[in-house]
């Protein structure tokens, strides 16, 4: 049984079980199957052999799940897009992925109405399953291709390690479907007949409603970035009594601090805390470790764990040679969960993907080392940063700033507090003199940039300069600019 059959089988085994809860909307497994089959039949009829992707634009509606499965059942990958993205960013992604169709929840509702059997063709293991866009250093988002095979390896490992109880888990979905963290909760839930409980942006914006929703969620499995949990921990009542069924917290995407892990263990004595690590390019997560009191006592900076079975994780030096335990270098991942590459970008693909002992391998750009057979993440080798778990290439923000007519040059740096990036600062050289105040200029730039980039990529602070200080070889001196903050 492949992953799609595993999901579909719940429509027969437990047709009325709830697959998805989003606001006041509910989707059963029987509906999910019937409507995704009908959509797949429609796509097969309409597009025949054309295997161009299907873009899906929405915000956690049940129709998004129907659209994802409908696309893959018709052997087309889907490109998940969230309406939190500005239109210009969505347009760029559509221009790169050239989808056969852009599906919205309303459109899916129309197309998946009539019961129709799914097309007879079946998804193959090497078929691209989804294409997920992430920040690219030149200002163009890049599309990571993930195959059915990649996803199956990831999900099989999760099931083996976490031993989810079929038909009784509720997974918290905090990340939009356009971020790969959501793949963890979405597919672990669907494959085990669980319920996916989506936390919408309205809830995140209103703490009172958020805590009420968490309390009513019945969640057993928490999946989020550490930042999201830190935000929840601000409320003292955020504890086992509020979310009584919680058995595990699964974190991925950014550094989990010992303090956050310790507070969770204290407040949720019946739950486990796991730290997981991995880039989108290797299907959500590749290493994991349960953070218990003995780990907390031994390490001040927490490990990110051991590799999933069947995948090698190792650390290399500049020459690509594997380093010994305790030596710091670049983290490389080789195994079946590694993506075949970036959509339509053989140049970018060749720069970071390669073959290692007959397997696909990916140079992560992350620095780290092994100690006690555990991997430790120690920062980036380039100018990629993480803000509240969101992956941002500083070059992406700079390129989009420089594309504004009023900006001649821009340098963007993270503002670091307590060792972690808290926000972004932009140093800007304007194209010409302006009578406006710095405050007015900043507001105008933020507004214009907000038409091109999602909110989480917008610099909070703007510094206007006549020229940048230069390094000895004539480049903008980023270190000096960052120090000046
Ligand atoms: P993304 O592709 O958005 O999932 O981002 C992947 C990057 O997030 C990795 O290459 C790391 O830089 C960072 N990352 C992922 N998991 C962790 C973790 N557990 N601890 C620290 N950094 C992490």
Tab-separated table of C-alpha atoms and ligand atoms in Angstrom:
chain	number	residue	atom	x	y	z
A	1	UNK	CA	0.000	0.000	0.000
A	2	UNK	CA	1.459	3.343	-0.914
A	3	UNK	CA	0.878	6.467	1.124
A	4	UNK	CA	-2.202	7.472	-0.859
A	5	UNK	CA	-3.795	4.022	-0.400
A	6	UNK	CA	-3.020	4.203	3.307
A	7	UNK	CA	-4.927	7.477	3.530
A	8	UNK	CA	-7.781	6.247	1.347
A	9	UNK	CA	-8.232	3.076	3.356
A	10	UNK	CA	-9.601	5.100	6.300
A	11	UNK	CA	-12.561	6.051	4.094
A	12	UNK	CA	-13.620	2.394	4.287
A	13	UNK	CA	-12.294	1.520	7.749
A	14	UNK	CA	-13.630	4.653	9.476
A	15	UNK	CA	-15.671	6.702	6.983
A	16	UNK	CA	-17.017	9.133	9.558
A	17	UNK	CA	-13.716	9.750	11.323
A	18	UNK	CA	-12.743	13.416	11.119
A	19	UNK	CA	-9.689	14.020	8.933
A	20	UNK	CA	-9.534	17.801	9.303
A	21	UNK	CA	-10.897	20.532	11.548
A	22	UNK	CA	-10.430	24.139	10.502
A	23	UNK	CA	-12.519	26.762	12.314
A	24	UNK	CA	-16.070	25.432	12.264
A	25	UNK	CA	-15.415	23.222	9.236
A	26	UNK	CA	-15.024	19.452	9.441
A	27	UNK	CA	-13.950	16.984	6.761
A	28	UNK	CA	-14.503	13.236	7.136
A	29	UNK	CA	-12.255	10.551	5.637
A	30	UNK	CA	-15.079	9.392	3.399
A	31	UNK	CA	-15.572	12.913	2.005
A	32	UNK	CA	-11.842	13.379	1.581
A	33	UNK	CA	-11.642	10.245	-0.538
A	34	UNK	CA	-14.789	10.829	-2.564
A	35	UNK	CA	-13.986	14.438	-3.354
A	36	UNK	CA	-10.269	13.936	-4.060
A	37	UNK	CA	-11.171	11.035	-6.389
A	38	UNK	CA	-13.646	13.263	-8.220
A	39	UNK	CA	-11.115	16.060	-8.517
A	40	UNK	CA	-8.447	13.636	-9.771
A	41	UNK	CA	-10.855	12.344	-12.427
A	42	UNK	CA	-11.603	15.893	-13.487
A	43	UNK	CA	-7.886	16.777	-13.743
A	44	UNK	CA	-7.109	13.604	-15.695
A	45	UNK	CA	-9.965	14.332	-18.111
A	46	UNK	CA	-9.012	17.916	-18.605
A	47	UNK	CA	-5.224	17.701	-18.812
A	48	UNK	CA	-4.575	14.176	-20.068
A	49	UNK	CA	-0.869	13.370	-20.126
A	50	UNK	CA	0.257	16.863	-19.199
A	51	UNK	CA	1.924	16.446	-15.810
A	52	UNK	CA	2.304	20.155	-15.009
A	53	UNK	CA	1.754	20.858	-11.305
A	54	UNK	CA	-1.496	22.001	-9.751
A	55	UNK	CA	-1.165	25.131	-7.627
A	56	UNK	CA	-3.409	25.283	-4.554
A	57	UNK	CA	-4.034	28.663	-2.966
A	58	UNK	CA	-5.902	28.977	0.321
A	59	UNK	CA	-5.564	29.196	4.071
A	60	UNK	CA	-6.072	25.856	5.814
A	61	UNK	CA	-9.470	25.111	4.279
A	62	UNK	CA	-10.471	21.411	4.065
A	63	UNK	CA	-10.547	21.908	0.273
A	64	UNK	CA	-6.764	22.293	0.341
A	65	UNK	CA	-6.408	18.684	1.530
A	66	UNK	CA	-8.850	17.551	-1.156
A	67	UNK	CA	-6.855	19.479	-3.760
A	68	UNK	CA	-3.489	18.034	-2.637
A	69	UNK	CA	-4.753	14.460	-2.838
A	70	UNK	CA	-6.747	15.105	-6.021
A	71	UNK	CA	-3.603	16.397	-7.725
A	72	UNK	CA	-1.368	13.483	-6.726
A	73	UNK	CA	-4.059	10.923	-7.517
A	74	UNK	CA	-3.989	12.311	-11.064
A	75	UNK	CA	-0.157	12.006	-11.021
A	76	UNK	CA	0.483	15.732	-10.782
A	77	UNK	CA	2.442	17.373	-7.980
A	78	UNK	CA	0.825	20.198	-6.082
A	79	UNK	CA	2.294	23.578	-5.193
A	80	UNK	CA	0.826	24.702	-1.862
A	81	UNK	CA	0.367	28.471	-1.543
A	82	UNK	CA	-1.008	30.342	1.430
A	83	UNK	CA	-3.025	33.534	1.098
A	84	UNK	CA	-0.687	35.164	3.642
A	85	UNK	CA	1.764	35.553	0.722
A	86	UNK	CA	1.529	38.836	-1.193
A	87	UNK	CA	0.261	38.656	-4.769
A	88	UNK	CA	3.598	39.509	-6.358
A	89	UNK	CA	5.275	36.614	-4.545
A	90	UNK	CA	2.477	34.269	-5.605
A	91	UNK	CA	2.861	35.494	-9.196
A	92	UNK	CA	6.592	34.747	-9.114
A	93	UNK	CA	5.936	31.223	-7.850
A	94	UNK	CA	3.297	30.665	-10.521
A	95	UNK	CA	5.681	31.945	-13.213
A	96	UNK	CA	8.343	29.454	-12.084
A	97	UNK	CA	6.078	26.446	-11.537
A	98	UNK	CA	3.807	27.036	-14.551
A	99	UNK	CA	0.863	25.074	-13.136
A	100	UNK	CA	-1.814	23.515	-15.303
A	101	UNK	CA	-4.370	25.067	-12.963
A	102	UNK	CA	-4.612	27.292	-9.897
A	103	UNK	CA	-7.114	25.825	-7.473
A	104	UNK	CA	-8.854	27.848	-4.767
A	105	UNK	CA	-11.183	26.372	-2.118
A	106	UNK	CA	-14.233	27.680	-3.998
A	107	UNK	CA	-13.057	26.099	-7.221
A	108	UNK	CA	-12.296	22.787	-5.501
A	109	UNK	CA	-15.781	22.816	-3.985
A	110	UNK	CA	-17.237	23.088	-7.496
A	111	UNK	CA	-14.983	20.505	-9.132
A	112	UNK	CA	-15.124	17.843	-6.444
A	113	UNK	CA	-18.897	17.759	-6.003
A	114	UNK	CA	-20.103	14.832	-8.104
A	115	UNK	CA	-18.978	11.329	-7.056
A	116	UNK	CA	-16.588	10.022	-9.737
A	117	UNK	CA	-14.046	7.225	-9.352
A	118	UNK	CA	-10.363	8.246	-9.357
A	119	UNK	CA	-8.472	7.665	-12.617
A	120	UNK	CA	-6.945	4.209	-12.953
A	121	UNK	CA	-3.383	5.548	-13.229
A	122	UNK	CA	-1.515	5.380	-9.946
A	123	UNK	CA	1.140	7.620	-8.489
A	124	UNK	CA	4.627	6.128	-8.877
A	125	UNK	CA	7.325	6.405	-6.228
A	126	UNK	CA	9.489	8.761	-8.301
A	127	UNK	CA	6.585	11.045	-9.164
A	128	UNK	CA	6.988	14.536	-7.747
A	129	UNK	CA	4.419	14.722	-4.926
A	130	UNK	CA	4.669	18.381	-4.000
A	131	UNK	CA	6.835	21.372	-4.885
A	132	UNK	CA	7.488	23.679	-1.998
A	133	UNK	CA	8.843	27.152	-2.526
A	134	UNK	CA	11.410	28.631	-0.217
A	135	UNK	CA	13.432	31.840	-0.105
A	136	UNK	CA	16.159	32.108	-2.785
A	137	UNK	CA	19.243	34.282	-2.372
A	138	UNK	CA	18.710	36.259	-5.600
A	139	UNK	CA	15.176	37.382	-4.809
A	140	UNK	CA	13.514	34.538	-6.745
A	141	UNK	CA	11.849	31.832	-4.655
A	142	UNK	CA	13.107	28.319	-5.418
A	143	UNK	CA	10.873	25.263	-5.719
A	144	UNK	CA	12.012	22.126	-3.889
A	145	UNK	CA	10.676	18.960	-5.563
A	146	UNK	CA	9.654	16.220	-3.140
A	147	UNK	CA	8.721	12.814	-4.561
A	148	UNK	CA	6.265	10.260	-3.226
A	149	UNK	CA	9.310	8.146	-2.315
A	150	UNK	CA	10.889	10.984	-0.253
A	151	UNK	CA	7.638	11.532	1.601
A	152	UNK	CA	7.042	7.831	2.229
A	153	UNK	CA	10.479	7.441	3.795
A	154	UNK	CA	9.902	10.418	6.036
A	155	UNK	CA	6.424	9.315	7.155
A	156	UNK	CA	7.493	5.673	7.692
A	157	UNK	CA	10.255	6.873	10.005
A	158	UNK	CA	7.866	9.118	11.952
A	159	UNK	CA	5.396	6.261	12.409
A	160	UNK	CA	8.144	3.903	13.556
A	161	UNK	CA	9.628	6.371	16.029
A	162	UNK	CA	6.490	7.991	17.424
A	163	UNK	CA	4.201	4.954	17.457
A	164	UNK	CA	1.069	7.029	16.854
A	165	UNK	CA	-2.130	5.216	17.827
A	166	UNK	CA	-4.291	4.775	14.701
A	167	UNK	CA	-7.638	6.586	14.743
A	168	UNK	CA	-6.968	8.310	18.043
A	169	UNK	CA	-4.427	11.070	17.497
A	170	UNK	CA	-5.179	14.737	16.963
A	171	UNK	CA	-2.302	16.619	15.357
A	172	UNK	CA	-1.951	20.338	15.804
A	173	UNK	CA	-1.320	22.102	12.502
A	174	UNK	CA	0.315	25.457	13.176
A	175	UNK	CA	2.381	26.034	10.018
A	176	UNK	CA	0.678	27.108	6.768
A	177	UNK	CA	0.622	24.339	4.147
A	178	UNK	CA	3.160	26.334	2.128
A	179	UNK	CA	5.822	25.499	4.755
A	180	UNK	CA	7.303	22.066	4.990
A	181	UNK	CA	6.759	21.735	8.733
A	182	UNK	CA	3.041	21.291	7.958
A	183	UNK	CA	3.896	18.148	5.974
A	184	UNK	CA	4.772	16.481	9.285
A	185	UNK	CA	1.377	16.981	10.906
A	186	UNK	CA	-0.636	16.640	7.697
A	187	UNK	CA	0.646	13.275	6.500
A	188	UNK	CA	1.361	11.672	9.893
A	189	UNK	CA	-2.253	12.459	10.694
A	190	UNK	CA	-3.833	11.287	7.424
A	191	UNK	CA	-1.845	8.063	7.274
A	192	UNK	CA	-2.828	7.080	10.837
A	193	UNK	CA	-6.506	8.035	10.501
A	194	UNK	CA	-5.903	10.971	12.826
A	195	UNK	CA	-7.509	14.389	12.985
A	196	UNK	CA	-5.601	17.417	11.789
A	197	UNK	CA	-6.540	20.469	13.844
A	198	UNK	CA	-5.584	23.664	11.999
A	199	UNK	CA	-4.755	26.797	13.929
A	200	UNK	CA	-5.683	29.686	11.632
A	201	UNK	CA	-3.987	33.085	11.558
A	202	UNK	CA	-7.016	34.675	13.316
A	203	UNK	CA	-6.378	32.431	16.296
A	204	UNK	CA	-2.658	33.233	16.379
A	205	UNK	CA	-3.521	36.930	16.382
A	206	UNK	CA	-5.864	36.563	19.351
A	207	UNK	CA	-4.260	34.798	22.336
A	208	UNK	CA	-7.547	34.364	24.245
A	209	UNK	CA	-9.137	32.593	21.300
A	210	UNK	CA	-5.943	30.627	20.677
A	211	UNK	CA	-5.865	29.179	24.208
A	212	UNK	CA	-9.572	28.373	24.021
A	213	UNK	CA	-9.024	26.607	20.686
A	214	UNK	CA	-6.032	24.680	22.045
A	215	UNK	CA	-8.148	23.645	25.023
A	216	UNK	CA	-10.927	22.394	22.739
A	217	UNK	CA	-8.615	20.806	20.185
A	218	UNK	CA	-8.148	17.455	21.910
A	219	UNK	CA	-4.594	17.605	20.531
A	220	UNK	CA	-2.347	14.660	21.333
A	221	UNK	CA	0.560	15.663	19.074
A	222	UNK	CA	1.914	19.154	18.974
A	223	UNK	CA	3.837	20.111	15.830
A	224	UNK	CA	5.282	23.628	15.668
A	225	UNK	CA	8.398	25.714	15.597
A	226	UNK	CA	9.905	26.374	19.036
A	227	UNK	CA	8.899	30.052	18.584
A	228	UNK	CA	5.222	29.120	18.505
A	229	UNK	CA	5.516	27.170	21.754
A	230	UNK	CA	7.488	30.010	23.360
A	231	UNK	CA	4.643	32.339	22.465
A	232	UNK	CA	2.140	29.982	24.125
A	233	UNK	CA	4.318	29.566	27.242
A	234	UNK	CA	3.846	33.264	28.030
A	235	UNK	CA	0.421	32.274	29.420
A	236	UNK	CA	0.910	30.441	32.690
A	237	UNK	CA	-2.248	28.396	32.193
A	238	UNK	CA	-0.670	26.864	29.113
A	239	UNK	CA	-0.062	23.486	30.774
A	240	UNK	CA	-1.301	19.899	30.840
A	241	UNK	CA	-4.659	20.913	32.354
A	242	UNK	CA	-5.346	23.165	29.353
A	243	UNK	CA	-4.435	20.564	26.715
A	244	UNK	CA	-4.882	17.359	28.729
A	245	UNK	CA	-4.403	14.785	25.957
A	246	UNK	CA	-1.013	16.128	24.775
A	247	UNK	CA	1.531	13.300	24.683
A	248	UNK	CA	4.290	14.742	22.527
A	249	UNK	CA	5.715	18.031	21.313
A	250	UNK	CA	7.524	17.708	17.982
A	251	UNK	CA	9.735	20.669	17.139
A	252	UNK	CA	11.608	21.403	13.963
A	253	UNK	CA	12.830	24.344	11.907
A	254	UNK	CA	14.900	26.378	14.341
A	255	UNK	CA	16.890	26.094	17.541
A	256	UNK	CA	15.011	24.629	20.478
A	257	UNK	CA	16.490	26.157	23.608
A	258	UNK	CA	17.046	24.159	26.783
A	259	UNK	CA	14.881	26.688	28.602
A	260	UNK	CA	11.855	26.128	26.348
A	261	UNK	CA	12.245	22.343	26.537
A	262	UNK	CA	12.584	22.467	30.348
A	263	UNK	CA	9.500	24.641	30.766
A	264	UNK	CA	7.453	22.318	28.596
A	265	UNK	CA	8.578	19.218	30.486
A	266	UNK	CA	7.639	20.940	33.739
A	267	UNK	CA	4.222	22.094	32.582
A	268	UNK	CA	3.362	18.954	30.604
A	269	UNK	CA	4.519	16.058	32.767
A	270	UNK	CA	2.674	13.548	30.569
A	271	UNK	CA	4.271	14.682	27.320
A	272	UNK	CA	7.551	14.007	25.554
A	273	UNK	CA	9.556	16.773	23.893
A	274	UNK	CA	11.391	16.025	20.642
A	275	UNK	CA	13.903	18.151	18.768
A	276	UNK	CA	14.005	17.415	15.040
A	277	UNK	CA	16.223	18.897	12.384
A	278	UNK	CA	16.229	19.084	8.619
A	279	UNK	CA	15.778	21.341	5.591
A	280	UNK	CA	12.856	21.357	3.139
A	281	UNK	CA	15.317	19.795	0.637
A	282	UNK	CA	15.378	16.600	2.710
A	283	UNK	CA	11.620	16.347	3.402
A	284	UNK	CA	10.866	18.162	6.642
A	285	UNK	CA	13.213	16.458	9.109
A	286	UNK	CA	16.098	14.028	9.027
A	287	UNK	CA	17.347	13.774	12.601
A	288	UNK	CA	15.565	13.585	15.920
A	289	UNK	CA	16.161	13.210	19.616
A	290	UNK	CA	13.875	13.046	22.607
A	291	UNK	CA	14.794	15.806	25.034
A	292	UNK	CA	14.445	14.401	28.527
A	293	UNK	CA	15.883	15.515	31.837
A	294	UNK	CA	19.120	13.585	31.314
A	295	UNK	CA	19.764	15.388	27.994
A	296	UNK	CA	18.936	18.713	29.666
A	297	UNK	CA	21.417	18.008	32.438
A	298	UNK	CA	24.176	16.991	30.013
A	299	UNK	CA	24.016	19.684	27.307
A	300	UNK	CA	23.417	23.416	27.499
A	301	UNK	CA	22.944	23.699	23.700
A	302	UNK	CA	20.571	20.882	22.802
A	303	UNK	CA	21.451	18.234	20.208
A	304	UNK	CA	19.290	17.785	17.122
A	305	UNK	CA	19.698	14.036	17.261
A	306	UNK	CA	20.386	10.989	15.159
A	307	UNK	CA	19.607	10.370	11.504
A	308	UNK	CA	16.505	8.486	10.411
A	309	UNK	CA	17.296	4.864	9.463
A	310	UNK	CA	18.503	4.458	5.879
A	311	UNK	CA	19.807	8.033	5.668
A	312	UNK	CA	23.366	9.158	6.369
A	313	UNK	CA	24.107	12.455	8.017
A	314	UNK	CA	27.745	13.490	8.192
A	315	UNK	CA	29.884	16.560	8.596
A	316	UNK	CA	32.433	17.607	5.952
A	317	UNK	CA	35.238	20.148	5.649
A	318	UNK	CA	35.699	22.627	2.781
A	319	UNK	CA	37.291	19.898	0.668
A	320	UNK	CA	34.234	17.668	1.140
A	321	UNK	CA	36.104	15.220	3.396
A	322	UNK	CA	34.149	13.606	6.199
A	323	UNK	CA	35.197	14.916	9.592
A	324	UNK	CA	35.701	12.990	12.788
A	325	UNK	CA	33.523	13.266	15.878
A	326	UNK	CA	33.718	16.655	17.541
A	327	UNK	CA	35.051	18.422	14.436
A	328	UNK	CA	32.937	21.232	13.118
A	329	UNK	CA	31.964	21.416	9.448
A	330	UNK	CA	29.061	21.477	7.020
A	331	UNK	CA	26.194	19.056	7.588
A	332	UNK	CA	25.454	16.786	4.613
A	333	UNK	CA	22.394	14.554	4.242
A	334	UNK	CA	22.416	11.529	1.911
A	335	UNK	CA	19.470	9.222	1.499
A	336	UNK	CA	16.077	8.544	-0.021
A	337	UNK	CA	14.447	11.542	1.680
A	338	UNK	CA	16.684	13.967	-0.263
A	339	UNK	CA	14.914	15.930	-3.015
A	340	UNK	CA	15.886	15.427	-6.679
A	341	UNK	CA	16.480	19.203	-6.810
A	342	UNK	CA	14.977	22.606	-7.525
A	343	UNK	CA	12.283	22.962	-10.154
A	344	UNK	CA	13.659	24.271	-13.442
A	345	UNK	CA	16.992	25.264	-11.863
A	346	UNK	CA	19.709	22.763	-12.818
A	347	UNK	CA	22.312	25.396	-11.857
A	348	UNK	CA	21.074	25.750	-8.286
A	349	UNK	CA	20.533	21.996	-8.064
A	350	UNK	CA	24.096	21.203	-9.177
A	351	UNK	CA	25.497	23.652	-6.633
A	352	UNK	CA	24.150	21.810	-3.583
A	353	UNK	CA	22.922	18.341	-4.610
A	354	UNK	CA	25.293	15.513	-5.534
A	355	UNK	CA	25.626	11.716	-5.543
A	356	UNK	CA	27.173	10.063	-2.514
A	357	UNK	CA	27.721	6.295	-2.600
A	358	UNK	CA	24.877	5.947	-5.082
A	359	UNK	CA	22.424	8.089	-3.107
A	360	UNK	CA	21.150	11.603	-3.512
A	361	UNK	CA	22.961	13.945	-1.183
A	362	UNK	CA	22.423	17.556	-0.143
A	363	UNK	CA	24.887	20.058	1.288
A	364	UNK	CA	22.755	21.879	3.837
A	365	UNK	CA	24.839	25.042	4.355
A	366	UNK	CA	24.364	24.331	8.083
A	367	UNK	CA	27.332	24.039	10.376
A	368	UNK	CA	27.478	21.396	13.020
A	369	UNK	CA	29.344	18.558	14.653
A	370	UNK	CA	28.772	15.133	16.114
A	371	UNK	CA	29.318	14.557	19.800
A	372	UNK	CA	28.308	11.408	21.708
A	373	UNK	CA	26.774	10.143	18.447
A	374	UNK	CA	24.412	13.104	18.439
A	375	UNK	CA	24.340	15.883	15.859
A	376	UNK	CA	24.587	19.477	17.075
A	377	UNK	CA	23.522	22.390	14.855
A	378	UNK	CA	25.859	25.387	15.128
A	379	UNK	CA	24.555	28.022	12.736
A	380	UNK	CA	24.699	28.800	9.038
A	381	UNK	CA	27.638	29.131	6.665
A	382	UNK	CA	25.822	31.687	4.484
A	383	UNK	CA	23.349	34.510	4.829
A	384	UNK	CA	20.245	32.449	5.421
A	385	UNK	CA	18.494	33.249	8.688
A	386	UNK	CA	15.537	31.898	10.587
A	387	UNK	CA	12.957	34.232	12.097
A	388	UNK	CA	10.242	32.528	14.149
A	389	UNK	CA	11.054	29.391	12.163
A	390	UNK	CA	10.700	31.112	8.773
A	391	UNK	CA	13.609	30.584	6.403
A	392	UNK	CA	14.839	33.819	4.871
A	393	UNK	CA	17.731	34.505	2.517
A	394	UNK	CA	18.983	37.996	3.310
A	395	UNK	CA	19.802	38.310	-0.404
A	396	UNK	CA	16.110	37.750	-1.179
A	397	UNK	CA	15.088	40.769	0.930
A	398	UNK	CA	17.958	42.854	-0.492
A	399	UNK	CA	17.105	42.027	-4.118
A	400	UNK	CA	13.460	42.953	-3.537
A	401	UNK	CA	14.456	46.204	-1.838
A	402	UNK	CA	16.796	47.175	-4.669
A	403	UNK	CA	13.986	46.438	-7.138
A	404	UNK	CA	12.076	49.418	-5.665
A	405	UNK	CA	12.659	52.578	-7.731
A	406	UNK	CA	13.603	54.697	-4.704
A	407	UNK	CA	16.341	52.306	-3.516
A	408	UNK	CA	19.825	52.316	-5.024
A	409	UNK	CA	21.493	49.831	-2.710
A	410	UNK	CA	20.508	47.755	0.308
A	411	UNK	CA	22.109	45.517	2.913
A	412	UNK	CA	19.925	43.491	5.255
A	413	UNK	CA	21.235	42.013	8.498
A	414	UNK	CA	19.606	40.074	11.314
A	415	UNK	CA	19.225	41.804	14.670
A	416	UNK	CA	20.638	39.297	17.158
A	417	UNK	CA	19.442	39.135	20.762
A	418	UNK	CA	20.371	36.370	23.220
A	419	UNK	CA	22.193	34.573	20.409
A	420	UNK	CA	19.150	34.354	18.114
A	421	UNK	CA	17.868	36.503	15.245
A	422	UNK	CA	14.916	38.556	16.506
A	423	UNK	CA	14.154	40.729	13.476
A	424	UNK	CA	15.767	42.200	10.354
A	425	UNK	CA	17.384	45.582	9.849
A	426	UNK	CA	17.780	47.172	6.410
A	427	UNK	CA	20.537	49.634	5.548
A	428	UNK	CA	19.409	51.603	2.542
A	429	UNK	CA	21.052	54.021	0.115
A	430	UNK	CA	18.288	55.918	-1.674
A	431	UNK	CA	18.351	56.675	-5.411
A	432	UNK	CA	17.861	60.383	-4.884
A	433	UNK	CA	17.292	63.034	-2.248
A	434	UNK	CA	13.913	63.038	-0.572
A	435	UNK	CA	12.112	65.688	1.424
A	436	UNK	CA	10.290	63.034	3.434
A	437	UNK	CA	11.307	62.208	7.017
A	438	UNK	CA	13.059	58.914	7.771
A	439	UNK	CA	9.866	57.686	9.408
A	440	UNK	CA	7.824	58.453	6.271
A	441	UNK	CA	10.476	56.868	4.069
A	442	UNK	CA	10.515	53.757	6.213
A	443	UNK	CA	6.746	53.457	6.095
A	444	UNK	CA	6.724	53.848	2.315
A	445	UNK	CA	9.460	51.243	1.842
A	446	UNK	CA	7.782	48.764	4.186
A	447	UNK	CA	4.499	49.188	2.308
A	448	UNK	CA	6.118	48.751	-1.115
A	449	UNK	CA	8.191	45.815	0.055
A	450	UNK	CA	5.074	44.284	1.617
A	451	UNK	CA	3.601	44.054	-1.885
A	452	UNK	CA	6.521	41.842	-2.884
A	453	UNK	CA	7.416	39.852	0.226
A	454	UNK	CA	5.513	38.116	3.043
A	455	UNK	CA	5.249	40.038	6.326
A	456	UNK	CA	7.778	37.845	8.127
A	457	UNK	CA	10.462	38.937	5.617
A	458	UNK	CA	9.981	42.668	6.157
A	459	UNK	CA	12.782	44.487	8.035
A	460	UNK	CA	11.571	46.098	11.247
A	461	UNK	CA	14.302	48.720	11.312
A	462	UNK	CA	15.504	50.912	8.417
A	463	UNK	CA	18.737	52.915	8.495
A	464	UNK	CA	19.297	55.445	5.706
A	465	UNK	CA	22.878	56.100	4.631
A	466	UNK	CA	24.556	58.107	1.861
A	467	UNK	CA	26.939	55.215	1.183
A	468	UNK	CA	27.939	51.922	2.778
A	469	UNK	CA	31.246	51.491	4.586
A	470	UNK	CA	33.428	49.214	2.441
A	471	UNK	CA	35.680	46.260	3.223
A	472	UNK	CA	39.265	46.084	1.915
A	473	UNK	CA	38.042	44.396	-1.260
A	474	UNK	CA	35.427	47.024	-1.922
A	475	UNK	CA	32.264	45.208	-0.781
A	476	UNK	CA	29.693	46.631	1.614
A	477	UNK	CA	31.064	45.970	5.093
A	478	UNK	CA	28.196	43.918	6.544
A	479	UNK	CA	29.938	43.248	9.811
A	480	UNK	CA	30.452	46.962	10.476
A	481	UNK	CA	26.874	47.758	9.517
A	482	UNK	CA	25.569	45.027	11.829
A	483	UNK	CA	27.754	46.334	14.677
A	484	UNK	CA	26.336	49.813	14.216
A	485	UNK	CA	22.834	48.662	15.224
B	1	LIG	P1	13.384	24.872	6.267
B	1	LIG	O1	13.818	24.443	4.932
B	1	LIG	O2	12.505	26.078	6.279
B	1	LIG	O3	12.803	23.734	7.060
B	1	LIG	O4	14.687	25.337	7.047
B	1	LIG	C1	15.743	24.443	7.220
B	1	LIG	C2	16.800	25.055	8.093
B	1	LIG	O5	16.276	25.363	9.391
B	1	LIG	C3	17.946	24.125	8.359
B	1	LIG	O6	18.843	24.084	7.278
B	1	LIG	C4	18.532	24.728	9.624
B	1	LIG	O7	19.312	25.861	9.299
B	1	LIG	C5	17.284	25.188	10.376
B	1	LIG	N1	16.812	24.146	11.326
B	1	LIG	C6	15.944	23.147	11.070
B	1	LIG	N2	15.734	22.415	12.172
B	1	LIG	C7	16.483	22.932	13.156
B	1	LIG	C8	16.720	22.618	14.542
B	1	LIG	N3	16.106	21.606	15.152
B	1	LIG	N4	17.598	23.381	15.228
B	1	LIG	C9	18.231	24.421	14.631
B	1	LIG	N5	18.040	24.776	13.338
B	1	LIG	C10	17.194	24.051	12.612
